[in-house]
Amino acid sequence: MGPKTRALMASLLLCGASSAWALPPLACEGRDPNWVMTLAGPIAQLRHPDQTTVNFQVTHTEIAQGRHIWPQIQTLHSEHTSGHVLINETSCALGLSRWPIMVHAMFPQGVSGNDTQALLTGCCTVAE
């Protein structure tokens, strides 16, 4: 277990894993297309390839049945679109780097509400 995973687990224990916002802030990114997302409690922010930044409210968090923390899905809503983010503590590779958390983000109406469905995959770590 690496230092970032240990820090994540310590944060979860301090916050109380049953809380909907128990995860520490996460910094996520993906390639092809390049995108960056931060998940911090009830707020998420996504910067995607066309350099647009979309701010979301996390309106619901659901942990998989029979599990305590992982995997979990978060429902995101913005002014123009909505989506879901699936987060799982699974080792993830991004280029030559290894990350402790895998993320999949789906936006049925597109990232900016442009009706072009988007599925983004990437990796996360505890934000510093």
PDB file of C-alpha atoms in Angstrom:
ATOM      1  CA  MET A   1       0.000   0.000   0.000  1.00  0.00           C
ATOM      2  CA  GLY A   2       1.508   3.321  -1.086  1.00  0.00           C
ATOM      3  CA  PRO A   3       1.601   6.539   0.961  1.00  0.00           C
ATOM      4  CA  LYS A   4      -1.310   8.135  -0.925  1.00  0.00           C
ATOM      5  CA  THR A   5      -3.505   5.081  -0.394  1.00  0.00           C
ATOM      6  CA  ARG A   6      -2.580   5.099   3.322  1.00  0.00           C
ATOM      7  CA  ALA A   7      -3.447   8.814   3.498  1.00  0.00           C
ATOM      8  CA  LEU A   8      -6.776   8.125   1.795  1.00  0.00           C
ATOM      9  CA  MET A   9      -7.623   5.326   4.212  1.00  0.00           C
ATOM     10  CA  ALA A  10      -6.630   7.459   7.230  1.00  0.00           C
ATOM     11  CA  SER A  11      -8.861  10.281   5.962  1.00  0.00           C
ATOM     12  CA  LEU A  12     -11.756   7.881   5.543  1.00  0.00           C
ATOM     13  CA  LEU A  13     -11.344   6.614   9.095  1.00  0.00           C
ATOM     14  CA  LEU A  14     -11.203  10.156  10.480  1.00  0.00           C
ATOM     15  CA  CYS A  15     -14.221  11.322   8.455  1.00  0.00           C
ATOM     16  CA  GLY A  16     -16.374   8.283   9.084  1.00  0.00           C
ATOM     17  CA  ALA A  17     -16.810   6.109   6.017  1.00  0.00           C
ATOM     18  CA  SER A  18     -20.596   6.051   6.240  1.00  0.00           C
ATOM     19  CA  SER A  19     -20.881   9.755   5.433  1.00  0.00           C
ATOM     20  CA  ALA A  20     -21.923  10.542   1.853  1.00  0.00           C
ATOM     21  CA  TRP A  21     -19.019  12.983   1.625  1.00  0.00           C
ATOM     22  CA  ALA A  22     -16.485  10.751   3.432  1.00  0.00           C
ATOM     23  CA  LEU A  23     -13.959  10.721   0.606  1.00  0.00           C
ATOM     24  CA  PRO A  24     -11.140  13.250   0.816  1.00  0.00           C
ATOM     25  CA  PRO A  25     -10.821  15.599  -2.173  1.00  0.00           C
ATOM     26  CA  LEU A  26      -9.736  13.690  -5.276  1.00  0.00           C
ATOM     27  CA  ALA A  27      -7.747  14.920  -8.271  1.00  0.00           C
ATOM     28  CA  CYS A  28      -8.582  12.930 -11.410  1.00  0.00           C
ATOM     29  CA  GLU A  29      -7.462  13.023 -15.011  1.00  0.00           C
ATOM     30  CA  GLY A  30      -7.700  11.091 -18.219  1.00  0.00           C
ATOM     31  CA  ARG A  31      -6.226  10.938 -21.716  1.00  0.00           C
ATOM     32  CA  ASP A  32      -7.674  10.609 -25.217  1.00  0.00           C
ATOM     33  CA  PRO A  33      -9.341  13.007 -24.703  1.00  0.00           C
ATOM     34  CA  ASN A  34      -7.380  14.924 -22.074  1.00  0.00           C
ATOM     35  CA  TRP A  35      -9.524  16.030 -19.137  1.00  0.00           C
ATOM     36  CA  VAL A  36      -9.120  16.947 -15.463  1.00  0.00           C
ATOM     37  CA  MET A  37     -11.691  16.638 -12.668  1.00  0.00           C
ATOM     38  CA  THR A  38     -11.643  17.505  -8.994  1.00  0.00           C
ATOM     39  CA  LEU A  39     -14.116  15.901  -6.614  1.00  0.00           C
ATOM     40  CA  ALA A  40     -14.353  17.663  -3.263  1.00  0.00           C
ATOM     41  CA  GLY A  41     -17.346  16.799  -1.093  1.00  0.00           C
ATOM     42  CA  PRO A  42     -20.534  18.147  -2.644  1.00  0.00           C
ATOM     43  CA  ILE A  43     -18.663  19.912  -5.485  1.00  0.00           C
ATOM     44  CA  ALA A  44     -17.039  18.594  -8.673  1.00  0.00           C
ATOM     45  CA  GLN A  45     -15.278  20.543 -11.400  1.00  0.00           C
ATOM     46  CA  LEU A  46     -14.453  19.191 -14.856  1.00  0.00           C
ATOM     47  CA  ARG A  47     -12.118  20.748 -17.423  1.00  0.00           C
ATOM     48  CA  HIS A  48     -12.390  18.960 -20.735  1.00  0.00           C
ATOM     49  CA  PRO A  49     -10.617  19.097 -24.123  1.00  0.00           C
ATOM     50  CA  ASP A  50     -12.307  22.211 -25.501  1.00  0.00           C
ATOM     51  CA  GLN A  51     -11.002  24.059 -22.398  1.00  0.00           C
ATOM     52  CA  THR A  52     -14.503  24.490 -20.992  1.00  0.00           C
ATOM     53  CA  THR A  53     -14.836  24.212 -17.224  1.00  0.00           C
ATOM     54  CA  VAL A  54     -18.098  22.804 -15.857  1.00  0.00           C
ATOM     55  CA  ASN A  55     -18.979  23.097 -12.165  1.00  0.00           C
ATOM     56  CA  PHE A  56     -21.224  20.389 -10.731  1.00  0.00           C
ATOM     57  CA  GLN A  57     -23.086  19.738  -7.518  1.00  0.00           C
ATOM     58  CA  VAL A  58     -22.780  16.170  -6.245  1.00  0.00           C
ATOM     59  CA  THR A  59     -26.435  15.441  -5.519  1.00  0.00           C
ATOM     60  CA  HIS A  60     -26.255  11.768  -4.569  1.00  0.00           C
ATOM     61  CA  THR A  61     -23.658   9.198  -3.567  1.00  0.00           C
ATOM     62  CA  GLU A  62     -24.347   5.472  -3.553  1.00  0.00           C
ATOM     63  CA  ILE A  63     -21.940   2.821  -2.284  1.00  0.00           C
ATOM     64  CA  ALA A  64     -22.158  -0.658  -3.828  1.00  0.00           C
ATOM     65  CA  GLN A  65     -24.391  -3.052  -1.909  1.00  0.00           C
ATOM     66  CA  GLY A  66     -22.499  -5.048   0.675  1.00  0.00           C
ATOM     67  CA  ARG A  67     -19.508  -2.681   0.524  1.00  0.00           C
ATOM     68  CA  HIS A  68     -18.331  -0.006   2.947  1.00  0.00           C
ATOM     69  CA  ILE A  69     -16.606   2.579   0.741  1.00  0.00           C
ATOM     70  CA  TRP A  70     -15.771   1.262  -2.736  1.00  0.00           C
ATOM     71  CA  PRO A  71     -16.972   1.243  -5.392  1.00  0.00           C
ATOM     72  CA  GLN A  72     -19.263   4.219  -5.271  1.00  0.00           C
ATOM     73  CA  ILE A  73     -21.181   6.233  -7.809  1.00  0.00           C
ATOM     74  CA  GLN A  74     -21.837   9.951  -7.547  1.00  0.00           C
ATOM     75  CA  THR A  75     -24.578  11.796  -9.403  1.00  0.00           C
ATOM     76  CA  LEU A  76     -23.511  15.199 -10.749  1.00  0.00           C
ATOM     77  CA  HIS A  77     -25.720  18.100 -11.838  1.00  0.00           C
ATOM     78  CA  SER A  78     -24.774  21.412 -13.461  1.00  0.00           C
ATOM     79  CA  GLU A  79     -26.822  24.157 -15.043  1.00  0.00           C
ATOM     80  CA  HIS A  80     -26.748  22.473 -18.477  1.00  0.00           C
ATOM     81  CA  THR A  81     -26.033  18.787 -17.972  1.00  0.00           C
ATOM     82  CA  SER A  82     -25.816  15.912 -15.537  1.00  0.00           C
ATOM     83  CA  GLY A  83     -23.795  12.754 -15.235  1.00  0.00           C
ATOM     84  CA  HIS A  84     -22.498   9.954 -13.075  1.00  0.00           C
ATOM     85  CA  VAL A  85     -19.011   9.267 -11.773  1.00  0.00           C
ATOM     86  CA  LEU A  86     -18.038   5.717 -10.761  1.00  0.00           C
ATOM     87  CA  ILE A  87     -15.068   5.704  -8.379  1.00  0.00           C
ATOM     88  CA  ASN A  88     -13.248   2.546  -7.331  1.00  0.00           C
ATOM     89  CA  GLU A  89     -10.093   1.871  -5.334  1.00  0.00           C
ATOM     90  CA  THR A  90      -8.462  -0.082  -8.133  1.00  0.00           C
ATOM     91  CA  SER A  91      -4.912   0.497  -9.312  1.00  0.00           C
ATOM     92  CA  CYS A  92      -4.958   2.572 -12.476  1.00  0.00           C
ATOM     93  CA  ALA A  93      -2.307   3.381 -15.099  1.00  0.00           C
ATOM     94  CA  LEU A  94      -2.137   6.732 -16.832  1.00  0.00           C
ATOM     95  CA  GLY A  95       0.831   6.897 -19.149  1.00  0.00           C
ATOM     96  CA  LEU A  96       3.797   5.690 -17.115  1.00  0.00           C
ATOM     97  CA  SER A  97       2.218   6.654 -13.775  1.00  0.00           C
ATOM     98  CA  ARG A  98       0.311   4.366 -11.391  1.00  0.00           C
ATOM     99  CA  TRP A  99      -2.651   5.865  -9.530  1.00  0.00           C
ATOM    100  CA  PRO A 100      -4.572   4.319  -6.595  1.00  0.00           C
ATOM    101  CA  ILE A 101      -8.114   5.039  -7.821  1.00  0.00           C
ATOM    102  CA  MET A 102      -9.951   4.405 -11.103  1.00  0.00           C
ATOM    103  CA  VAL A 103     -12.763   6.665 -12.325  1.00  0.00           C
ATOM    104  CA  HIS A 104     -15.372   6.450 -15.097  1.00  0.00           C
ATOM    105  CA  ALA A 105     -17.548   9.489 -15.838  1.00  0.00           C
ATOM    106  CA  MET A 106     -20.635   9.323 -18.066  1.00  0.00           C
ATOM    107  CA  PHE A 107     -22.548  12.336 -19.344  1.00  0.00           C
ATOM    108  CA  PRO A 108     -25.598  11.209 -21.401  1.00  0.00           C
ATOM    109  CA  GLN A 109     -26.302  14.753 -22.684  1.00  0.00           C
ATOM    110  CA  GLY A 110     -22.628  15.546 -23.205  1.00  0.00           C
ATOM    111  CA  VAL A 111     -20.213  17.349 -20.935  1.00  0.00           C
ATOM    112  CA  SER A 112     -21.612  20.788 -21.808  1.00  0.00           C
ATOM    113  CA  GLY A 113     -25.171  19.669 -22.492  1.00  0.00           C
ATOM    114  CA  ASN A 114     -24.484  19.550 -26.239  1.00  0.00           C
ATOM    115  CA  ASP A 115     -26.326  16.234 -26.774  1.00  0.00           C
ATOM    116  CA  THR A 116     -23.108  14.376 -27.638  1.00  0.00           C
ATOM    117  CA  GLN A 117     -22.871  11.551 -25.107  1.00  0.00           C
ATOM    118  CA  ALA A 118     -19.501  11.406 -23.356  1.00  0.00           C
ATOM    119  CA  LEU A 119     -17.822   8.563 -21.471  1.00  0.00           C
ATOM    120  CA  LEU A 120     -14.523   9.512 -19.850  1.00  0.00           C
ATOM    121  CA  THR A 121     -12.138   7.109 -18.131  1.00  0.00           C
ATOM    122  CA  GLY A 122      -9.180   7.995 -15.989  1.00  0.00           C
ATOM    123  CA  CYS A 123      -7.384   7.803 -12.683  1.00  0.00           C
ATOM    124  CA  CYS A 124      -7.525   9.683  -9.374  1.00  0.00           C
ATOM    125  CA  THR A 125      -5.397  10.324  -6.333  1.00  0.00           C
ATOM    126  CA  VAL A 126      -5.931  12.235  -3.102  1.00  0.00           C
ATOM    127  CA  ALA A 127      -5.713  15.956  -3.939  1.00  0.00           C
ATOM    128  CA  GLU A 128      -2.873  17.830  -2.292  1.00  0.00           C
TER     129      GLU A 128
END
